Amino acid sequence: MSLLTADIYSCSPKRIFDYVKGESLAFWCVCAYLFFEYVRPQSIYTWIDFFPWAAFLLVASFCFSFTEKAKVQPNPVSKIMGGYGVVVIFSTVFAVWPRLAFDNLDAFFQWLLVFFVIVRIINTRERFFIFLLLYLLCNFKMSQHGFLSWMLRGFSFANWGVAGAPGWFSNSGELGIQMTIFTPLAVAFVAGLKDKWGKGKKIFFYLMPFTGVGTIVASSSRGAMLGLLGSMLWRLKSSKYFIKAIIIMSLLVCVVYMVTPVEFKERLMASGEDNTSMHRLDRWEAGWATALKYPFWGVGHKNWDQYFRQYLDFGVRGSAKIHNIFMESLTEHGFIGFFTFILLVFYMLVLNKRSRAIANKRGLPFELSVSYGLDAGLIGMLVSSSFVTVLYYPYVWVHAAFVVSLYNSLSSKACYEGKVAL
């Protein structure tokens, strides 16, 4: 490992700033974009909400990315992402209401642009580390707010849960999904670097997963709780210390159960039988029937809500939301889109495995740990988003960008030729 990399891995603000100030405009812009997209300061401080900051920074990142010399390493995830874009176009052309689909193309293609911008720019180990750290800090702002909100109401239950940053995570269900991604990533970050920190930094970074779990409980989201459990079980299967991991996770489950409000426990026990569960089951049944009717490209990109209201809603069914990320892909993009989405998820896991092999071979414990965290975060996200309509939210697409960027930073030509000391 180079002295520069060792310095920033210590998480010294001065060392990190010394490195970042010498970085390119592309890197500065993509980091600023991440901050404005996830923290949304323009929504919190309305006096700066006079300009489309996130959109401007994304376009600037895209333009400046062409000044970058490093190239994206060939990988299946990037190809499948492009393939999904083609599916969306065909789904738009053959939609029940093509005009509605065309008017909403940005709902998907903004994330396709975000994905390719990130993977073009985040192409070294140092950049990956700093970008991941910024991502965790943005999430930590939400998690500590969620945890403090729960604490201030006496750790009691509330139907509305807790709110995250304005925008994508303002609803407690969406915040809960983001926490199922954030929490295992924060654990992986700590596991990979804790030996490089003093006591103060350890306390600070240990608070990340602690508040992440607390916010999941505070969100009152059953899907998020299942997502957290799913990510834990996935990580358990790949642990070298299986018995020790079972004991630690069992203790964690017991602690979470004890601090979970009684009302939330009752909601969990009523899963599958209460009105909310029946509502979801009804939508999934309608979605499956519709997919069989439109098997290739679905009813069309962003056409489901209109299709449901016009052909399936008889005035007593309420919201048209499908409440499942897989069913959302299936109904709007057909079986072709659905299987492309499944392939994307599968190859994200495959690419993480390749990153692990490289990190293990070259003795890079931080990247090795993060690859496991990306796996667990992906599983947590998929489980929790199986109950929410979030296909066009940042979850999958930004996570895919992190997976490719990790692989790209580890397998770049500069890294293998020793231009980046390891």
Short mmCIF file of C-alpha atoms in Angstrom, two decimals, residues 5-414:
data_model
loop_
_atom_site.label_atom_id
_atom_site.label_comp_id
_atom_site.label_asym_id
_atom_site.label_seq_id
_atom_site.Cartn_x
_atom_site.Cartn_y
_atom_site.Cartn_z
CA THR A 5 -3.37 5.36 0.49
CA ALA A 6 -2.31 4.49 4.04
CA ASP A 7 -2.79 8.12 5.07
CA ILE A 8 -6.32 8.49 3.74
CA TYR A 9 -7.30 5.05 5.09
CA SER A 10 -6.60 6.43 8.55
CA CYS A 11 -9.60 8.72 7.89
CA SER A 12 -7.61 11.80 8.81
CA PRO A 13 -9.64 14.79 7.52
CA LYS A 14 -6.45 16.71 6.73
CA ARG A 15 -4.91 13.81 4.79
CA ILE A 16 -8.13 13.26 2.86
CA PHE A 17 -8.45 16.96 2.02
CA ASP A 18 -4.81 17.11 0.94
CA TYR A 19 -5.54 14.30 -1.48
CA VAL A 20 -8.90 15.58 -2.72
CA LYS A 21 -7.70 19.13 -3.44
CA GLY A 22 -5.38 17.71 -6.08
CA GLU A 23 -8.15 15.67 -7.72
CA SER A 24 -9.87 16.38 -11.03
CA LEU A 25 -12.99 18.49 -11.59
CA ALA A 26 -14.82 15.31 -12.57
CA PHE A 27 -14.18 13.78 -9.15
CA TRP A 28 -15.16 16.99 -7.34
CA CYS A 29 -18.40 17.22 -9.32
CA VAL A 30 -19.47 13.61 -8.79
CA CYS A 31 -18.81 13.90 -5.05
CA ALA A 32 -20.82 17.14 -4.91
CA TYR A 33 -23.61 15.44 -6.87
CA LEU A 34 -23.73 12.60 -4.33
CA PHE A 35 -24.00 15.10 -1.49
CA PHE A 36 -26.80 17.11 -3.11
CA GLU A 37 -28.70 13.96 -4.12
CA TYR A 38 -28.55 12.19 -0.76
CA VAL A 39 -28.45 15.02 1.80
CA ARG A 40 -30.60 17.47 -0.17
CA PRO A 41 -29.33 20.67 1.51
CA GLN A 42 -31.32 22.66 -1.05
CA SER A 43 -34.53 21.23 0.46
CA ILE A 44 -33.42 21.82 4.04
CA TYR A 45 -32.09 25.36 3.46
CA THR A 46 -34.57 26.80 0.98
CA TRP A 47 -32.52 29.95 0.43
CA ILE A 48 -30.14 27.93 -1.78
CA ASP A 49 -32.98 26.23 -3.65
CA PHE A 50 -32.79 28.61 -6.61
CA PHE A 51 -30.89 26.26 -8.92
CA PRO A 52 -31.13 22.57 -9.96
CA TRP A 53 -27.90 21.66 -8.17
CA ALA A 54 -28.07 17.88 -8.47
CA ALA A 55 -28.94 17.92 -12.18
CA PHE A 56 -26.24 20.50 -12.94
CA LEU A 57 -23.57 18.58 -11.03
CA LEU A 58 -24.54 15.31 -12.72
CA VAL A 59 -24.25 16.86 -16.19
CA ALA A 60 -20.97 18.53 -15.20
CA SER A 61 -19.65 15.18 -13.93
CA PHE A 62 -20.63 13.55 -17.21
CA CYS A 63 -18.88 16.22 -19.30
CA PHE A 64 -15.72 16.26 -17.19
CA SER A 65 -15.60 12.45 -17.14
CA PHE A 66 -14.37 12.56 -20.73
CA THR A 67 -11.19 14.23 -19.50
CA GLU A 68 -10.40 11.12 -17.45
CA LYS A 69 -7.68 8.87 -18.85
CA ALA A 70 -8.54 5.63 -17.06
CA LYS A 71 -11.10 3.39 -18.74
CA VAL A 72 -13.83 1.22 -17.26
CA GLN A 73 -12.71 -2.40 -17.17
CA PRO A 74 -14.96 -4.69 -19.22
CA ASN A 75 -17.56 -6.22 -16.91
CA PRO A 76 -20.98 -7.88 -17.26
CA VAL A 77 -22.82 -5.46 -14.96
CA SER A 78 -22.16 -2.46 -17.20
CA LYS A 79 -23.29 -4.43 -20.25
CA ILE A 80 -26.50 -5.56 -18.55
CA MET A 81 -27.20 -2.00 -17.40
CA GLY A 82 -26.98 -0.89 -21.02
CA GLY A 83 -29.17 -3.84 -21.99
CA TYR A 84 -31.82 -2.81 -19.48
CA GLY A 85 -31.83 0.63 -21.07
CA VAL A 86 -32.62 -1.00 -24.43
CA VAL A 87 -35.46 -2.96 -22.78
CA VAL A 88 -36.92 0.28 -21.41
CA ILE A 89 -36.84 1.83 -24.89
CA PHE A 90 -38.67 -1.15 -26.43
CA SER A 91 -41.12 -1.10 -23.52
CA THR A 92 -41.75 2.56 -24.27
CA VAL A 93 -42.30 2.01 -28.00
CA PHE A 94 -44.75 -0.87 -27.43
CA ALA A 95 -46.44 0.62 -24.36
CA VAL A 96 -50.20 0.77 -23.95
CA TRP A 97 -49.74 4.55 -23.74
CA PRO A 98 -46.47 5.37 -25.54
CA ARG A 99 -46.75 9.11 -24.88
CA LEU A 100 -46.93 8.49 -21.13
CA ALA A 101 -43.88 6.24 -21.37
CA PHE A 102 -41.88 8.77 -23.42
CA ASP A 103 -42.75 11.55 -20.97
CA ASN A 104 -41.27 9.48 -18.13
CA LEU A 105 -38.11 8.11 -19.74
CA ASP A 106 -36.00 10.21 -17.38
CA ALA A 107 -37.29 8.13 -14.44
CA PHE A 108 -34.92 5.36 -15.57
CA PHE A 109 -32.33 7.05 -17.76
CA GLN A 110 -31.28 9.50 -15.05
CA TRP A 111 -30.05 6.50 -13.06
CA LEU A 112 -28.40 4.96 -16.10
CA LEU A 113 -26.51 8.24 -16.50
CA VAL A 114 -25.62 8.28 -12.79
CA PHE A 115 -24.32 4.72 -13.05
CA PHE A 116 -22.03 5.36 -16.01
CA VAL A 117 -20.79 8.68 -14.60
CA ILE A 118 -19.77 7.05 -11.32
CA VAL A 119 -18.05 4.05 -12.88
CA ARG A 120 -16.15 6.28 -15.35
CA ILE A 121 -14.82 8.56 -12.61
CA ILE A 122 -14.41 6.32 -9.54
CA ASN A 123 -11.57 4.26 -11.00
CA THR A 124 -8.81 4.16 -8.37
CA ARG A 125 -8.64 2.73 -4.88
CA GLU A 126 -8.21 6.19 -3.36
CA ARG A 127 -11.19 7.60 -5.21
CA PHE A 128 -13.31 4.59 -4.32
CA PHE A 129 -12.42 4.94 -0.64
CA ILE A 130 -13.25 8.66 -0.49
CA PHE A 131 -16.46 8.28 -2.50
CA LEU A 132 -17.61 5.41 -0.26
CA LEU A 133 -16.72 7.40 2.85
CA LEU A 134 -18.79 10.34 1.60
CA TYR A 135 -21.69 7.99 0.83
CA LEU A 136 -21.54 6.56 4.36
CA LEU A 137 -21.39 10.04 5.91
CA CYS A 138 -24.46 11.12 3.92
CA ASN A 139 -26.29 8.04 5.16
CA PHE A 140 -24.99 8.59 8.69
CA LYS A 141 -26.64 12.00 8.71
CA MET A 142 -29.97 10.28 8.02
CA SER A 143 -29.39 7.43 10.47
CA GLN A 144 -28.39 9.65 13.39
CA HIS A 145 -31.41 11.87 12.71
CA GLY A 146 -33.66 8.81 12.60
CA PHE A 147 -32.17 7.37 15.78
CA LEU A 148 -32.40 10.67 17.66
CA SER A 149 -36.03 11.11 16.55
CA TRP A 150 -36.80 7.67 17.93
CA MET A 151 -34.95 8.41 21.16
CA LEU A 152 -36.76 11.74 21.65
CA ARG A 153 -40.12 9.99 21.47
CA GLY A 154 -38.95 7.59 24.19
CA PHE A 155 -38.13 4.71 21.80
CA SER A 156 -41.85 4.26 21.29
CA PHE A 157 -43.77 3.09 18.23
CA ALA A 158 -45.20 5.48 15.63
CA ASN A 159 -47.20 4.51 12.54
CA TRP A 160 -45.37 7.11 10.45
CA GLY A 161 -41.95 5.82 11.53
CA VAL A 162 -39.17 8.36 10.98
CA ALA A 163 -38.24 10.54 8.02
CA GLY A 164 -34.96 10.73 6.14
CA ALA A 165 -33.54 13.42 3.89
CA PRO A 166 -36.13 15.21 1.73
CA GLY A 167 -36.65 13.50 -1.60
CA TRP A 168 -35.98 9.81 -2.10
CA PHE A 169 -35.85 8.92 1.60
CA SER A 170 -38.46 11.22 3.16
CA ASN A 171 -40.85 8.30 3.64
CA SER A 172 -39.98 5.93 6.48
CA GLY A 173 -40.32 2.84 4.25
CA GLU A 174 -37.84 4.21 1.72
CA LEU A 175 -35.53 5.32 4.53
CA GLY A 176 -35.68 1.80 5.97
CA ILE A 177 -34.56 0.32 2.64
CA GLN A 178 -31.63 2.71 2.47
CA MET A 179 -30.62 1.72 5.99
CA THR A 180 -30.54 -1.97 4.97
CA ILE A 181 -27.91 -0.97 2.40
CA PHE A 182 -26.05 1.41 4.68
CA THR A 183 -25.81 -0.77 7.79
CA PRO A 184 -23.89 -3.78 6.34
CA LEU A 185 -21.68 -1.41 4.34
CA ALA A 186 -20.87 0.52 7.51
CA VAL A 187 -20.05 -2.76 9.30
CA ALA A 188 -17.74 -3.74 6.42
CA PHE A 189 -16.07 -0.32 6.46
CA VAL A 190 -15.39 -0.60 10.20
CA ALA A 191 -14.20 -4.22 9.94
CA GLY A 192 -11.72 -3.33 7.21
CA LEU A 193 -10.19 -0.28 8.88
CA LYS A 194 -10.73 -0.38 12.65
CA ASP A 195 -7.11 -1.33 13.32
CA LYS A 196 -5.97 1.96 11.76
CA TRP A 197 -8.04 4.20 14.07
CA GLY A 198 -7.72 5.59 17.54
CA LYS A 199 -10.45 5.37 20.16
CA GLY A 200 -12.26 8.53 19.06
CA LYS A 201 -12.56 7.47 15.43
CA LYS A 202 -13.65 4.00 16.44
CA ILE A 203 -16.53 5.42 18.48
CA PHE A 204 -17.55 7.70 15.61
CA PHE A 205 -17.58 4.96 12.99
CA TYR A 206 -19.12 2.35 15.31
CA LEU A 207 -22.08 4.71 15.65
CA MET A 208 -22.83 4.27 11.94
CA PRO A 209 -24.16 0.68 12.05
CA PHE A 210 -25.57 1.26 15.55
CA THR A 211 -27.75 4.16 14.41
CA GLY A 212 -28.51 2.34 11.16
CA VAL A 213 -30.08 -0.58 13.03
CA GLY A 214 -31.88 1.84 15.37
CA THR A 215 -33.35 3.73 12.42
CA ILE A 216 -34.58 0.50 10.85
CA VAL A 217 -36.47 -0.29 14.07
CA ALA A 218 -37.70 3.32 14.33
CA SER A 219 -38.94 3.25 10.72
CA SER A 220 -41.68 0.76 11.70
CA SER A 221 -41.02 -0.93 8.34
CA ARG A 222 -41.49 -4.69 8.38
CA GLY A 223 -39.77 -4.97 5.02
CA ALA A 224 -36.69 -3.18 6.34
CA MET A 225 -36.54 -5.49 9.35
CA LEU A 226 -36.70 -8.51 7.05
CA GLY A 227 -34.06 -6.90 4.86
CA LEU A 228 -31.73 -6.48 7.82
CA LEU A 229 -32.25 -10.12 8.78
CA GLY A 230 -31.65 -11.20 5.18
CA SER A 231 -28.36 -9.28 4.96
CA MET A 232 -27.21 -10.80 8.25
CA LEU A 233 -27.98 -14.35 7.11
CA TRP A 234 -26.24 -13.77 3.79
CA ARG A 235 -23.13 -12.48 5.53
CA LEU A 236 -23.27 -15.38 7.97
CA LYS A 237 -22.98 -17.96 5.19
CA SER A 238 -19.64 -16.52 4.01
CA SER A 239 -18.09 -15.92 7.43
CA LYS A 240 -14.80 -17.67 8.19
CA TYR A 241 -15.76 -17.78 11.87
CA PHE A 242 -19.16 -19.36 11.50
CA ILE A 243 -19.82 -20.26 15.15
CA LYS A 244 -18.60 -16.91 16.43
CA ALA A 245 -20.71 -15.11 13.82
CA ILE A 246 -23.82 -17.10 14.81
CA ILE A 247 -23.35 -16.13 18.47
CA ILE A 248 -22.83 -12.44 17.68
CA MET A 249 -25.77 -12.28 15.29
CA SER A 250 -28.01 -14.18 17.69
CA LEU A 251 -27.18 -11.68 20.43
CA LEU A 252 -27.87 -8.81 18.03
CA VAL A 253 -31.24 -10.28 17.06
CA CYS A 254 -32.13 -10.64 20.75
CA VAL A 255 -31.17 -7.03 21.47
CA VAL A 256 -33.14 -5.73 18.48
CA TYR A 257 -36.15 -7.81 19.55
CA MET A 258 -36.00 -6.44 23.10
CA VAL A 259 -35.86 -2.79 22.00
CA THR A 260 -38.54 -3.19 19.32
CA PRO A 261 -41.81 -1.57 20.47
CA VAL A 262 -44.67 -3.95 21.26
CA GLU A 263 -46.85 -2.40 18.56
CA PHE A 264 -44.20 -3.11 15.94
CA LYS A 265 -43.94 -6.72 17.11
CA GLU A 266 -47.71 -7.04 16.71
CA ARG A 267 -47.44 -5.67 13.16
CA LEU A 268 -44.78 -8.25 12.40
CA MET A 269 -46.97 -11.05 13.76
CA ALA A 270 -49.90 -9.83 11.65
CA SER A 271 -47.91 -9.96 8.41
CA GLY A 272 -49.89 -11.64 5.65
CA GLU A 273 -53.24 -11.10 7.35
CA ASP A 274 -53.64 -7.37 7.97
CA ASN A 275 -55.09 -4.86 5.48
CA THR A 276 -51.66 -3.67 4.31
CA SER A 277 -50.56 -7.22 3.53
CA MET A 278 -53.81 -8.03 1.73
CA HIS A 279 -53.46 -4.84 -0.30
CA ARG A 280 -50.01 -5.96 -1.48
CA LEU A 281 -51.15 -9.49 -2.25
CA ASP A 282 -53.99 -8.08 -4.31
CA ARG A 283 -51.60 -5.90 -6.34
CA TRP A 284 -49.17 -8.77 -6.92
CA GLU A 285 -51.99 -11.00 -8.16
CA ALA A 286 -53.15 -8.26 -10.53
CA GLY A 287 -49.57 -7.67 -11.65
CA TRP A 288 -48.96 -11.33 -12.43
CA ALA A 289 -52.16 -11.58 -14.46
CA THR A 290 -51.18 -8.46 -16.39
CA ALA A 291 -47.67 -9.79 -17.06
CA LEU A 292 -49.16 -12.94 -18.59
CA LYS A 293 -51.30 -10.73 -20.82
CA TYR A 294 -48.32 -8.57 -21.89
CA PRO A 295 -45.41 -11.03 -21.57
CA PHE A 296 -42.70 -9.42 -23.72
CA TRP A 297 -42.45 -5.69 -22.88
CA GLY A 298 -45.15 -5.39 -20.21
CA VAL A 299 -47.84 -2.69 -20.25
CA GLY A 300 -45.10 -0.16 -20.92
CA HIS A 301 -42.58 1.96 -19.08
CA LYS A 302 -44.30 3.89 -16.26
CA ASN A 303 -47.70 2.70 -17.54
CA TRP A 304 -48.72 0.45 -14.65
CA ASP A 305 -50.48 3.04 -12.48
CA GLN A 306 -52.60 4.27 -15.40
CA TYR A 307 -53.29 0.72 -16.58
CA PHE A 308 -54.40 -0.39 -13.12
CA ARG A 309 -56.70 2.59 -12.61
CA GLN A 310 -58.31 2.19 -16.03
CA TYR A 311 -58.65 -1.58 -16.34
CA LEU A 312 -58.30 -3.17 -12.90
CA ASP A 313 -59.53 -0.70 -10.30
CA PHE A 314 -63.25 -0.95 -9.63
CA GLY A 315 -63.35 1.92 -7.18
CA VAL A 316 -62.55 -0.03 -4.02
CA ARG A 317 -58.86 -0.91 -4.34
CA GLY A 318 -57.14 2.36 -3.40
CA SER A 319 -53.55 3.02 -4.51
CA ALA A 320 -52.32 1.47 -7.75
CA LYS A 321 -48.75 0.98 -6.46
CA ILE A 322 -47.47 -2.56 -7.07
CA HIS A 323 -45.33 -2.59 -3.87
CA ASN A 324 -42.61 -4.90 -5.18
CA ILE A 325 -39.50 -3.99 -7.16
CA PHE A 326 -39.54 -7.29 -9.07
CA MET A 327 -43.24 -7.04 -9.95
CA GLU A 328 -42.71 -3.41 -10.96
CA SER A 329 -40.09 -4.51 -13.48
CA LEU A 330 -42.25 -7.42 -14.64
CA THR A 331 -45.45 -5.45 -15.21
CA GLU A 332 -43.82 -2.42 -16.88
CA HIS A 333 -40.99 -4.09 -18.81
CA GLY A 334 -42.32 -7.62 -19.26
CA PHE A 335 -40.52 -10.90 -18.74
CA ILE A 336 -37.63 -9.65 -20.85
CA GLY A 337 -37.10 -6.76 -18.45
CA PHE A 338 -37.67 -8.96 -15.42
CA PHE A 339 -35.03 -11.52 -16.43
CA THR A 340 -32.62 -8.72 -17.37
CA PHE A 341 -33.10 -7.31 -13.87
CA ILE A 342 -32.45 -10.74 -12.33
CA LEU A 343 -29.29 -11.07 -14.45
CA LEU A 344 -28.14 -7.67 -13.21
CA VAL A 345 -28.52 -8.76 -9.58
CA PHE A 346 -26.79 -12.09 -10.25
CA TYR A 347 -23.79 -10.51 -11.95
CA MET A 348 -23.46 -7.90 -9.23
CA LEU A 349 -22.82 -10.82 -6.89
CA VAL A 350 -20.47 -12.40 -9.45
CA LEU A 351 -18.50 -9.18 -9.86
CA ASN A 352 -18.18 -8.81 -6.09
CA LYS A 353 -16.79 -12.34 -5.99
CA ARG A 354 -14.21 -11.38 -8.62
CA SER A 355 -13.28 -8.28 -6.60
CA ARG A 356 -12.83 -10.49 -3.53
CA ALA A 357 -10.51 -12.78 -5.43
CA ILE A 358 -8.33 -9.85 -6.51
CA ALA A 359 -8.34 -8.25 -3.05
CA ASN A 360 -7.51 -11.55 -1.38
CA LYS A 361 -4.69 -12.28 -3.82
CA ARG A 362 -3.10 -8.85 -3.39
CA GLY A 363 -3.61 -8.62 0.38
CA LEU A 364 -6.14 -5.77 0.52
CA PRO A 365 -8.30 -6.33 3.63
CA PHE A 366 -10.35 -3.14 3.27
CA GLU A 367 -11.52 -3.89 -0.27
CA LEU A 368 -12.09 -7.52 0.71
CA SER A 369 -14.34 -6.46 3.58
CA VAL A 370 -16.23 -3.94 1.44
CA SER A 371 -17.00 -6.58 -1.19
CA TYR A 372 -18.77 -8.61 1.49
CA GLY A 373 -20.60 -5.49 2.65
CA LEU A 374 -21.78 -4.76 -0.89
CA ASP A 375 -23.14 -8.30 -1.13
CA ALA A 376 -24.99 -8.06 2.18
CA GLY A 377 -26.32 -4.59 1.34
CA LEU A 378 -27.63 -5.87 -1.99
CA ILE A 379 -29.48 -8.74 -0.31
CA GLY A 380 -30.92 -6.43 2.35
CA MET A 381 -32.08 -4.01 -0.32
CA LEU A 382 -33.72 -6.71 -2.46
CA VAL A 383 -35.58 -8.23 0.48
CA SER A 384 -36.82 -4.90 1.83
CA SER A 385 -37.74 -3.52 -1.62
CA SER A 386 -39.90 -6.59 -2.24
CA PHE A 387 -42.63 -4.68 -0.39
CA VAL A 388 -42.21 -1.17 -1.83
CA THR A 389 -42.49 0.43 -5.28
CA VAL A 390 -38.90 1.63 -5.74
CA LEU A 391 -37.58 0.50 -9.13
CA TYR A 392 -36.89 4.11 -10.13
CA TYR A 393 -35.22 5.05 -6.85
CA PRO A 394 -31.43 5.19 -6.52
CA TYR A 395 -31.03 1.94 -4.57
CA VAL A 396 -30.19 -0.66 -7.24
CA TRP A 397 -28.53 1.66 -9.72
CA VAL A 398 -26.18 3.45 -7.32
CA HIS A 399 -25.34 0.16 -5.61
CA ALA A 400 -24.45 -1.34 -8.99
CA ALA A 401 -22.14 1.64 -9.59
CA PHE A 402 -20.30 0.91 -6.32
CA VAL A 403 -19.94 -2.77 -7.28
CA VAL A 404 -18.43 -1.91 -10.67
CA SER A 405 -16.25 0.88 -9.25
CA LEU A 406 -14.73 -1.47 -6.68
CA TYR A 407 -13.93 -3.99 -9.39
CA ASN A 408 -12.64 -1.26 -11.69
CA SER A 409 -10.32 0.17 -9.03
CA LEU A 410 -8.89 -3.27 -8.25
CA SER A 411 -8.44 -4.52 -11.79
CA SER A 412 -7.20 -1.38 -13.50
CA LYS A 413 -4.03 -1.59 -15.58
CA ALA A 414 -2.30 0.97 -13.35
#
